[in-house]
Amino acid sequence: MADKKSSVTQKGEKVSPSQEFKKQAAIQSLAEYKRLYSESVKNPKKFWNTQAKDLLLWRKPWKQTLKWKEPHAKWFVGGKLNVCENCVDRHLGTARENKAALIFEGEPGDQKTLTYRQLHTEICRFSNALETMGIRKGDRVAIYMPMVAEAVVAMLSCARIGAVHTVIFGGFSSESIKDRVNDCSAKLVITADGGWRRGKIIDLKANVNEALKGCPSVENVITLKRASNRVHMKKGRDHWWHDLVANASHVHKAKAFDSETPLFVLYTSGSTGKPKGVLHTSGGYLLGTTMTSKYVFDLRESDTYWCTADIGWITGHSYVVYGILSNGGTNVIYEGAPNEPGPDRFWSIVDHHKVTIFYTAPTAIRAFMKWGEAHIKKHDLSSLRLLGSVGEPINPEAWKWYHKVIGGGRCPIVDTWWQTETGGIMITTLPGAAYSKPGSAGLPFFGVVAKVFNDAGREVRRGRSGKLVLTQPWPSMLRTLYGDNRRYKETYWSEYDGVYFCGDGCRQDKDGYFWIVGRIDDVLNVSGHRLGTAEIESALVSHPSVAESATVGRPHDIKGSAIVCFVTLKDGYKGNDALKATLRAHVGGEIGPFAKPDEIRFATALPKTRSGKIMRRLLKDIAAGKEIHGDTTTLEDVSVVRQLQEQG
Ligand code: PRX
């Protein structure tokens, strides 16, 4: 395909898919998209009934499509299914049985492929092992693993037996593991001895051991041997994965569960120091992820799909595991860093496995731009036919580079806007149907009613900025925050009556395309990872030297946002470089290395209003090196601003 001339027509800022792409796509024109979209929002019950019947395998049909008692939704009420059966068992006995489900590549270069048949066997064994250990429907199981095939086996096995998994990203510290495990009272932790990252072993089991000193609910730990590093195993609590599965039967009958059975809790950052446990359930979530995978990625039987997200994030849940496998797709998973052993690692994987669909984050794209095209040219990327972007707004420059250099000018790009809470993609351009506008996520997906509101709760005119809201419930929406219905209501449903507010600022242009501006709450997007400023602040004040702190984001070329912390110290401490390094390491230890501040500035006081509120907007301007305009008359002590500016 590489030698074919560019099949994309570029007219100004609109980029249309080629005729060749359109011809084979599931949705082939804007008119077809509009017709289906209009059906989906005019008669959602009919639409979702048809989709749920067509796309999923149900053991018992539902009685009611949606039970909506704002802000709580129940989808496919009375229906029964098994999510794991949908992702694996139903492909057996079909042409997919011996098709690759997972193609794993470890950072050291080891490779392993599991066909659907083999994946099924692994899952059955592990499900039996879990049940033997006493794990039952509704029990919470924490998974803290590297990106290996067994992590997918662990998730699907939980789903198979009705246990609720909570995957904790391998970059989180022992403190973060402890908080999450305790919040949902997990009974079991599944981990590995270690995982490979940038040529080094991340000592996962040691982090778990440390965390479990303060987790009374955990009865057992299962450890996968991955990196063969030395680990401490506690007698009676710790079990090796290989020992358990060696004795387990490869036959396991999947039970049918109610559609609203909790599937997983995934912790994400919010505007307080305590992460939120986003709860997703079975039928609706699986339908949302299955349907978006099929239409947004235009998934075909012959595709080899690779999403670079870790299973510790929602993208890994929805578009590595559930949505892709339920469509019978072939999934590449890679354990390590994009620049190990060299900056061409991703492209060597695309070339070697002949990846056709590639889904990554803008922060990665910007890093590749910086590393230069020479690394890309070393490899043949002609297998690619579709590219995706997720996690933050993609700047038009990065979009165009991605399109030209990675996509060879022939691959449509789907910029996908969604959140941990939405479960699946909400706004995007369907690749065969609509033209893209670099920098805009595009149009709402089927069943999604997205609007831009002003502060008074009225829809703003096209072209004006406001807050992005979703005005109708959708099947893959979060059901609540684990154990905290009040916070759920307050966080998402209190800005406007009966409307979901997502925390993003947005503008819709005259063609109806949505342009996401980014978070307008106290949440930062750092290298595509969501971090609450309050989380970083509470990590800082837990250090004995810190009296008070305020954290803001500063625009960063590659990471999207850099973390800038303003700190006042307790008496007797000196704000010097050594203390900056100590505080950075402290935040890394409290949350995880990816949360380390990029910059720390000391001050004798933080800029506050006379009523004592920290003036964050002012701090943002100071962090960005902007001149301070506007009104500072409400400021309690104007000299503080100068002090902080001088340290820039
Ligand atoms: O601000 C939006 C940004 O990421 C937030 C959701 O973060 P998280 O729950 O961690 O999920 C990330 C993966 C879905 C959103 O509120 N975001 C995500 N995708 C986009 C985006 N911003 C702009 N364009 C996107 N395509």
XYZ file of C-alpha atoms and ligand atoms in Angstrom:
674
model
C 0.000 0.000 0.000
C 2.952 2.329 0.618
C 3.587 2.914 -3.044
C 0.045 4.078 -3.714
C -0.155 7.805 -4.087
C -1.790 9.783 -1.345
C -5.455 8.993 -1.407
C -6.480 11.770 0.909
C -7.787 15.033 -0.400
C -6.963 18.030 1.673
C -9.120 21.085 1.322
C -8.105 23.738 3.751
C -8.516 22.322 7.196
C -10.853 19.510 6.158
C -9.312 16.126 5.474
C -11.512 13.547 3.782
C -10.975 9.803 3.720
C -9.991 8.277 0.397
C -12.602 6.644 -1.851
C -10.752 3.402 -1.300
C -11.181 3.647 2.466
C -14.804 4.746 2.197
C -15.730 1.852 -0.072
C -14.842 -0.747 2.535
C -15.972 1.166 5.628
C -18.897 0.180 7.842
C -20.420 3.668 7.524
C -19.591 5.157 4.149
C -21.059 8.645 4.046
C -22.014 11.623 6.156
C -25.623 11.099 5.071
C -25.577 7.520 6.390
C -24.029 8.677 9.661
C -26.628 11.436 10.010
C -29.511 9.076 9.312
C -28.343 6.546 11.897
C -27.478 9.270 14.385
C -30.886 10.807 14.088
C -32.558 7.406 14.614
C -30.336 6.797 17.650
C -31.318 9.994 19.427
C -34.960 10.189 18.322
C -35.808 6.694 19.429
C -32.938 5.570 21.655
C -34.750 2.561 23.079
C -35.400 1.070 19.654
C -31.869 1.858 18.543
C -30.141 0.333 21.583
C -32.436 -2.700 21.559
C -31.383 -3.481 18.014
C -27.694 -2.906 18.720
C -27.701 -4.976 21.908
C -29.390 -7.860 20.098
C -27.066 -7.678 17.097
C -23.756 -7.171 18.841
C -23.914 -9.142 22.088
C -24.689 -12.662 23.176
C -27.406 -12.720 25.834
C -28.397 -15.711 27.918
C -31.669 -14.084 28.891
C -33.340 -11.170 27.104
C -33.950 -7.921 28.981
C -37.402 -6.655 29.935
C -36.660 -2.944 29.988
C -34.064 -1.151 27.873
C -33.427 1.749 30.234
C -34.522 2.517 33.749
C -33.546 6.126 34.369
C -33.930 7.628 37.778
C -31.662 10.580 37.460
C -28.740 10.392 37.955
C -28.876 6.593 38.116
C -29.239 4.470 35.007
C -29.906 0.775 34.568
C -29.585 -0.636 31.076
C -31.088 -3.833 29.697
C -32.875 -4.512 32.953
C -33.582 -8.181 33.565
C -31.178 -9.292 30.832
C -28.425 -11.790 31.614
C -25.053 -12.294 29.968
C -21.455 -13.185 30.700
C -18.970 -10.540 29.580
C -16.074 -12.980 29.259
C -18.174 -15.373 27.215
C -18.909 -12.475 24.876
C -15.218 -11.650 24.539
C -13.875 -15.174 24.160
C -16.170 -18.222 24.202
C -18.494 -17.018 21.479
C -15.628 -16.950 18.967
C -14.902 -20.636 19.523
C -16.436 -22.928 16.978
C -16.237 -20.116 14.409
C -13.519 -19.139 11.955
C -12.001 -17.071 14.769
C -11.214 -20.028 16.992
C -7.594 -20.266 15.879
C -7.193 -16.600 15.129
C -4.719 -14.611 17.238
C -6.532 -12.837 20.061
C -3.408 -11.452 21.702
C 0.009 -10.886 20.208
C 2.317 -10.008 23.069
C 5.731 -8.455 22.793
C 7.790 -7.947 25.944
C 10.259 -5.116 26.263
C 13.256 -7.496 26.167
C 11.889 -8.781 22.823
C 10.165 -12.000 23.884
C 6.951 -12.738 22.008
C 3.889 -14.845 22.600
C 0.648 -15.270 20.702
C -2.581 -16.571 22.185
C -5.335 -17.650 19.841
C -8.927 -17.368 21.004
C -8.855 -21.069 21.810
C -5.652 -20.712 23.852
C -6.876 -17.569 25.587
C -10.028 -19.443 26.548
C -8.000 -22.266 28.090
C -5.855 -19.830 30.105
C -8.946 -18.012 31.340
C -10.749 -21.207 32.315
C -7.729 -22.369 34.308
C -7.328 -19.047 36.045
C -11.062 -18.698 36.738
C -10.998 -22.081 38.439
C -7.964 -20.993 40.446
C -9.774 -17.839 41.565
C -12.829 -19.798 42.614
C -10.726 -22.307 44.503
C -9.253 -19.360 46.367
C -12.747 -18.403 47.444
C -13.356 -15.490 45.075
C -17.052 -15.109 44.368
C -19.429 -12.827 42.518
C -19.131 -9.249 43.767
C -15.717 -9.694 45.436
C -13.197 -7.005 44.540
C -9.872 -8.069 43.039
C -6.998 -5.616 42.573
C -4.732 -6.168 39.554
C -1.287 -4.531 39.567
C 0.564 -6.007 36.628
C 2.767 -5.133 33.670
C 1.284 -5.067 30.140
C 1.444 -8.811 29.605
C -1.070 -11.295 28.230
C -1.742 -12.620 31.726
C -3.063 -9.209 32.801
C -5.802 -9.610 30.198
C -6.384 -13.181 31.392
C -6.740 -11.885 34.965
C -9.289 -9.215 33.980
C -11.392 -11.552 31.865
C -11.303 -14.271 34.513
C -12.695 -11.829 37.081
C -15.425 -10.889 34.615
C -16.136 -14.565 33.984
C -16.823 -15.371 37.618
C -18.595 -12.087 38.399
C -15.768 -10.635 40.515
C -15.125 -6.894 40.220
C -11.617 -5.987 39.115
C -9.829 -2.815 39.948
C -6.732 -2.451 37.816
C -4.025 -0.241 39.293
C -1.563 1.207 36.786
C 1.928 -0.283 37.293
C 3.376 3.235 37.620
C 1.524 3.872 40.870
C 3.375 3.730 44.190
C 2.638 1.481 47.160
C 0.758 4.338 48.840
C -1.569 4.607 45.843
C -2.086 0.834 45.796
C -3.004 0.952 49.478
C -5.557 3.750 49.000
C -7.274 1.969 46.140
C -7.279 -1.488 47.703
C -8.702 -0.084 50.930
C -11.315 2.061 49.224
C -12.918 -0.967 47.623
C -11.867 -3.543 50.278
C -10.242 -5.870 47.769
C -9.926 -9.481 48.907
C -7.242 -10.500 46.476
C -4.329 -8.816 44.696
C -2.968 -10.178 41.420
C 0.509 -8.948 40.584
C 3.834 -9.990 39.036
C 7.343 -10.230 40.431
C 8.328 -7.380 38.135
C 7.843 -5.826 34.724
C 10.283 -4.355 32.214
C 10.438 -0.609 31.620
C 13.349 1.186 29.894
C 15.624 -1.786 30.328
C 15.014 -1.953 34.066
C 12.813 -4.148 36.202
C 10.002 -2.399 38.041
C 9.703 -4.248 41.323
C 5.935 -4.645 41.388
C 5.754 -7.307 44.094
C 7.847 -5.191 46.467
C 5.351 -2.321 46.009
C 2.476 -4.684 46.743
C 4.239 -6.070 49.822
C 4.750 -2.554 51.144
C 1.135 -1.552 50.426
C -0.300 -4.643 52.076
C 1.157 -3.647 55.423
C -1.915 -1.432 55.597
C -4.601 -3.402 53.742
C -6.527 -5.622 56.154
C -9.083 -6.762 53.571
C -6.539 -8.648 51.422
C -6.483 -12.372 52.108
C -4.393 -13.655 49.205
C -1.903 -12.489 46.590
C -1.249 -14.198 43.260
C 2.112 -13.418 41.667
C 3.009 -14.037 38.053
C 6.645 -14.811 37.342
C 7.571 -12.319 34.669
C 10.957 -10.682 35.266
C 12.424 -13.358 37.573
C 13.612 -10.779 40.085
C 13.886 -11.917 43.685
C 10.703 -11.372 45.623
C 9.509 -11.944 49.124
C 6.579 -14.345 49.339
C 4.566 -14.399 52.565
C 3.563 -17.856 53.637
C -0.153 -18.496 53.644
C -0.926 -15.287 51.724
C 1.233 -15.455 48.601
C 0.808 -17.901 45.723
C 2.597 -18.253 42.407
C 0.364 -17.963 39.357
C 2.065 -20.956 37.676
C 1.458 -23.231 40.666
C -2.214 -22.367 40.803
C -2.938 -22.880 37.111
C -0.874 -26.063 36.929
C -3.417 -27.697 39.216
C -6.510 -26.075 37.749
C -8.908 -27.630 35.282
C -9.093 -26.125 31.789
C -12.853 -26.527 31.820
C -14.900 -23.724 33.302
C -18.559 -23.080 32.749
C -19.402 -19.397 32.582
C -22.466 -18.381 34.566
C -24.913 -15.780 33.301
C -25.029 -12.540 35.289
C -27.499 -9.741 35.455
C -26.804 -6.934 32.984
C -26.163 -4.467 35.813
C -23.612 -6.689 37.578
C -20.584 -4.525 38.470
C -17.711 -5.289 36.081
C -14.950 -3.046 37.368
C -13.981 -0.073 39.470
C -11.328 2.169 37.972
C -9.867 4.954 40.042
C -9.387 8.305 38.406
C -8.391 11.748 39.580
C -10.869 14.396 40.528
C -10.828 17.745 42.195
C -10.134 16.456 45.693
C -7.112 14.594 47.065
C -9.013 11.304 47.024
C -9.278 9.446 43.706
C -12.755 8.497 42.525
C -13.700 4.857 42.013
C -15.615 4.951 38.747
C -17.985 1.972 38.629
C -18.924 0.320 35.355
C -21.364 -2.541 34.964
C -21.720 -5.328 32.422
C -24.275 -5.162 29.590
C -24.271 -1.444 28.836
C -20.501 -1.058 29.118
C -19.867 -4.025 26.856
C -22.347 -2.775 24.290
C -20.801 0.706 24.251
C -17.244 -0.556 23.850
C -18.177 -3.252 21.328
C -20.115 -0.874 19.143
C -17.557 1.931 19.183
C -14.736 -0.521 18.444
C -16.654 -1.789 15.448
C -17.566 1.589 13.958
C -14.863 3.985 15.119
C -11.972 1.652 14.336
C -13.919 0.207 11.444
C -12.680 -3.139 12.694
C -12.432 -5.876 10.067
C -11.708 -9.566 10.389
C -8.250 -9.159 8.842
C -7.120 -6.265 11.050
C -4.205 -6.339 13.442
C -5.009 -3.687 15.973
C -2.639 -2.025 18.407
C -3.627 0.381 21.154
C -0.573 1.537 23.079
C -2.484 2.290 26.307
C -1.759 0.395 29.480
C -4.564 -1.713 30.952
C -4.242 0.466 34.063
C -6.193 3.205 32.273
C -9.695 3.203 30.833
C -8.368 3.066 27.260
C -6.708 -0.234 28.102
C -9.963 -1.569 29.558
C -12.250 -0.507 26.721
C -9.993 -0.656 23.672
C -7.417 -3.307 24.504
C -9.611 -5.769 26.337
C -13.394 -5.556 26.168
C -14.373 -3.776 22.944
C -11.743 -5.347 20.735
C -12.009 -8.943 21.955
C -15.786 -8.903 21.908
C -15.480 -8.093 18.189
C -13.057 -10.993 17.745
C -10.171 -8.670 16.912
C -6.446 -9.364 16.950
C -4.791 -7.274 19.611
C -1.101 -6.400 19.873
C 0.090 -5.690 23.397
C 3.513 -4.326 24.252
C 5.043 -4.236 27.696
C 7.603 -1.483 27.627
C 8.681 2.026 26.742
C 8.403 3.524 23.227
C 12.125 4.291 23.143
C 13.615 1.039 24.362
C 16.072 0.002 23.075
C 15.748 2.906 20.588
C 13.236 5.593 19.559
C 12.003 3.342 16.728
C 10.603 0.574 18.937
C 6.947 1.301 18.144
C 7.617 1.326 14.411
C 9.531 -1.914 14.581
C 6.455 -3.437 16.267
C 4.107 -2.027 13.612
C 6.360 -3.371 10.872
C 7.025 -6.759 12.454
C 3.409 -7.568 13.313
C 1.962 -5.742 10.291
C -0.300 -3.601 12.427
C -3.224 -2.128 10.493
C -4.894 0.066 13.150
C -2.771 2.102 15.554
C -4.265 4.020 18.505
C -2.116 6.240 20.714
C -1.995 9.541 22.618
C -0.955 13.002 21.369
C 1.825 13.174 23.945
C 3.436 10.125 22.308
C 2.971 11.634 18.851
C 4.695 14.831 19.946
C 7.592 12.810 21.374
C 7.985 10.976 18.047
C 7.996 14.311 16.228
C 10.809 15.461 18.466
C 12.823 12.272 18.049
C 12.783 12.768 14.275
C 11.642 10.992 11.133
C 14.823 8.988 10.624
C 13.668 6.447 13.235
C 10.388 6.028 11.445
C 11.893 5.681 7.979
C 13.829 2.617 9.116
C 10.584 0.642 9.051
C 7.858 -0.248 6.610
C 4.587 1.163 7.931
C 2.556 0.405 4.838
C 0.349 -2.086 6.700
C -1.332 0.795 8.580
C -4.775 1.791 7.330
C -6.281 3.751 10.248
C -4.825 5.868 13.061
C -6.386 6.979 16.326
C -5.713 9.584 18.974
C -6.970 9.749 22.555
C -6.433 11.327 25.925
C -6.067 15.035 25.258
C -6.653 17.542 22.497
C -4.327 16.895 19.582
C -2.793 20.087 18.237
C -3.256 20.474 14.457
C 0.513 20.404 13.888
C 0.823 17.000 15.559
C -2.304 15.804 13.724
C -0.836 16.702 10.330
C 2.510 15.146 11.164
C 0.803 11.932 12.353
C -1.244 11.847 9.171
C 1.670 12.433 6.840
C 4.624 10.715 8.481
C 3.000 7.755 10.247
C -0.075 7.381 8.062
C 1.730 8.021 4.779
C -1.076 10.458 3.935
C -3.478 7.578 3.294
C -4.814 6.682 6.764
C -7.786 8.514 8.273
C -7.251 9.660 11.852
C -9.968 9.187 14.431
C -9.549 11.716 17.229
C -11.632 10.199 20.006
C -12.997 12.226 22.913
C -14.192 10.327 25.941
C -13.430 9.712 29.610
C -13.041 7.027 32.253
C -16.593 7.917 33.212
C -18.119 7.613 29.742
C -16.712 4.082 29.348
C -16.504 4.406 25.573
C -15.849 6.916 22.797
C -18.417 9.729 22.692
C -17.184 12.193 20.077
C -15.132 11.351 16.997
C -15.245 11.339 13.213
C -16.311 7.980 11.851
C -13.440 7.226 9.498
C -15.280 6.367 6.284
C -18.166 8.732 6.832
C -16.933 12.154 7.718
C -14.083 14.487 6.947
C -11.738 15.326 9.813
C -10.722 18.743 10.983
C -7.257 18.543 12.524
C -7.601 19.536 16.167
C -11.318 18.805 16.442
C -12.614 15.555 17.932
C -15.530 15.743 15.492
C -19.150 14.700 15.794
C -21.115 12.810 18.443
C -21.231 9.037 18.241
C -24.606 7.276 17.925
C -26.866 7.892 20.896
C -24.692 10.705 22.253
C -26.360 14.059 22.781
C -23.546 16.524 23.427
C -24.084 20.259 23.930
C -22.090 23.301 24.944
C -23.633 25.187 27.864
C -22.939 28.554 29.430
C -22.775 28.998 33.196
C -26.503 29.628 33.327
C -27.218 26.225 31.784
C -28.276 27.478 28.353
C -26.842 26.179 25.117
C -24.380 28.688 23.652
C -24.416 29.651 20.001
C -22.147 27.737 17.609
C -18.649 29.177 17.695
C -18.890 30.242 21.328
C -17.040 28.495 24.139
C -18.677 26.883 27.131
C -18.871 23.666 29.083
C -19.332 20.322 27.403
C -22.363 18.400 28.672
C -24.154 15.188 27.751
C -27.893 15.460 28.042
C -29.057 11.856 27.613
C -27.985 8.701 29.440
C -25.936 6.234 27.384
C -25.333 2.492 27.948
C -21.614 2.636 28.862
C -21.940 5.505 31.333
C -20.549 5.130 34.832
C -23.209 4.011 37.290
C -21.791 5.703 40.373
C -18.562 6.265 42.297
C -17.790 3.192 44.337
C -19.340 3.571 47.762
C -20.067 7.258 47.243
C -23.356 8.066 45.532
C -23.240 11.574 46.953
C -19.938 12.440 45.375
C -21.172 10.929 42.108
C -24.146 13.267 42.109
C -22.152 16.279 43.205
C -19.318 15.788 40.736
C -21.244 15.113 37.553
C -24.874 16.077 38.009
C -24.915 19.211 40.117
C -23.479 21.797 37.709
C -26.710 21.629 35.711
C -30.000 19.939 36.501
C -30.379 16.493 34.932
C -27.343 16.923 32.700
C -23.923 15.237 32.874
C -21.057 17.722 33.086
C -17.738 16.221 32.068
C -15.311 18.882 33.323
C -14.134 19.945 29.850
C -14.373 23.288 28.134
C -15.497 23.143 24.519
C -16.695 24.958 21.406
C -18.850 23.631 18.580
C -18.187 25.095 15.132
C -20.699 25.890 12.401
C -20.492 22.336 11.022
C -21.304 20.896 14.421
C -17.728 19.732 15.073
C -16.650 19.771 18.709
C -13.344 21.390 19.680
C -12.337 20.316 23.177
C -10.358 22.981 24.966
C -9.352 20.828 27.935
C -10.206 20.508 31.599
C -11.723 23.476 33.321
C -11.721 21.904 36.765
C -8.693 21.256 38.948
C -7.581 18.266 36.920
C -4.389 18.208 34.864
C -3.666 16.142 31.818
C 0.011 15.218 32.043
C 1.292 13.016 29.215
C -2.264 11.802 28.736
C -2.532 10.864 32.432
C -5.202 12.485 34.490
C -3.971 13.973 37.751
C -5.811 16.049 40.317
C -3.972 19.143 41.525
C -5.393 18.387 44.986
C -3.795 14.935 44.940
C -0.381 16.450 44.315
C -0.999 19.112 46.933
C -1.962 16.597 49.580
C 1.113 14.521 48.711
C 3.261 17.634 49.223
C 1.745 18.655 52.535
C 2.286 15.155 53.859
C 6.013 16.005 53.874
C 7.159 17.427 57.222
C 8.708 20.537 55.634
C 5.619 21.737 53.770
C 3.129 24.149 55.311
C 0.972 24.794 52.266
C 1.053 24.147 48.563
C -0.787 24.923 45.371
C -0.363 23.061 42.103
C -1.159 24.266 38.606
C -0.443 23.174 35.053
C 1.822 24.960 32.606
C 1.546 24.273 28.855
C 4.262 21.818 27.811
C 5.316 20.943 24.259
C 5.281 17.191 24.719
C 3.465 16.394 27.956
C 0.526 18.718 27.304
C 0.793 20.039 30.841
C 3.794 20.296 33.124
C 3.223 20.185 36.892
C 4.231 23.370 38.708
C 3.979 23.471 42.501
C 4.089 26.526 44.716
C 5.146 25.692 48.237
C 5.395 27.512 51.552
C 7.645 25.888 54.120
C 7.312 25.388 57.829
C 9.629 27.337 60.116
C 13.138 25.974 60.218
C 13.194 24.648 56.618
C 15.152 26.280 53.801
C 13.855 26.297 50.237
C 16.891 25.098 48.302
C 17.596 22.691 45.423
C 18.143 19.756 47.742
C 14.684 20.217 49.232
C 13.175 20.534 45.752
C 14.658 17.150 44.846
C 13.405 15.659 48.097
C 9.892 16.949 47.499
C 9.827 15.676 43.923
C 10.854 12.241 45.141
C 8.279 12.442 47.916
C 5.432 13.075 45.467
C 6.754 10.213 43.325
C 6.606 7.961 46.374
C 3.139 9.095 47.406
C 1.458 8.837 43.987
C 3.846 7.361 41.444
C 6.887 8.499 39.441
C 4.730 9.942 36.649
C 3.291 12.505 39.090
C 6.630 14.095 40.062
C 6.439 17.911 39.780
C 8.351 19.472 36.909
C 8.978 22.609 38.896
C 8.773 23.659 42.529
C 8.790 27.296 43.632
C 9.074 28.378 47.245
C 7.381 31.424 48.724
C 6.767 32.877 52.122
C 3.047 32.902 51.327
C 0.701 31.908 48.492
C -1.330 34.550 46.686
C -4.767 34.563 48.265
C -7.862 36.634 48.128
C -8.865 38.540 51.203
C -11.297 35.742 51.944
C -8.419 33.264 51.971
C -8.904 31.530 48.575
C -5.739 30.651 46.675
C -5.725 32.568 43.384
C -5.060 29.710 41.021
C -5.584 31.646 37.852
C -2.860 34.006 38.937
C -0.565 31.081 39.736
C -1.204 29.624 36.293
C -0.109 32.889 34.704
C 2.960 33.027 36.923
C 3.834 29.422 36.043
C 3.453 30.147 32.333
C 5.702 33.202 32.655
C 2.893 35.484 31.575
C 2.675 39.071 32.623
C 0.124 39.583 35.324
C -2.707 41.650 33.992
C -6.146 41.966 35.420
C -7.286 42.718 38.849
C -4.984 41.891 41.725
C -6.667 44.286 44.110
C -8.383 41.447 45.906
C -4.963 39.980 46.652
C -4.004 39.977 50.281
C -0.274 40.485 49.785
C 0.865 41.725 46.377
C 4.579 41.224 47.106
C 4.044 37.434 47.047
C 3.451 37.555 43.304
C 6.808 39.207 42.660
C 8.546 36.687 44.862
C 7.095 33.767 42.910
C 7.751 35.373 39.527
C 11.403 35.922 40.380
C 11.959 32.200 40.740
C 10.789 31.437 37.207
O -10.068 16.386 29.143
C -10.509 15.301 28.369
C -9.300 14.506 27.908
O -9.116 13.491 28.870
C -10.125 13.554 29.883
C -10.493 12.174 30.319
O -9.403 11.568 30.914
P -9.450 10.028 31.312
O -10.679 9.776 32.093
O -8.157 9.710 31.955
O -9.590 9.263 29.961
C -8.610 9.377 28.981
C -8.892 8.404 27.858
C -10.265 8.427 27.335
C -11.253 14.305 29.217
O -12.113 14.884 30.155
N -9.503 13.888 26.588
C -9.647 12.581 26.316
N -9.704 12.389 24.972
C -9.621 13.599 24.388
C -9.496 14.561 25.413
N -9.431 15.875 25.138
C -9.468 16.249 23.850
N -9.558 15.388 22.818
C -9.634 14.061 23.041
N -9.708 13.229 22.011
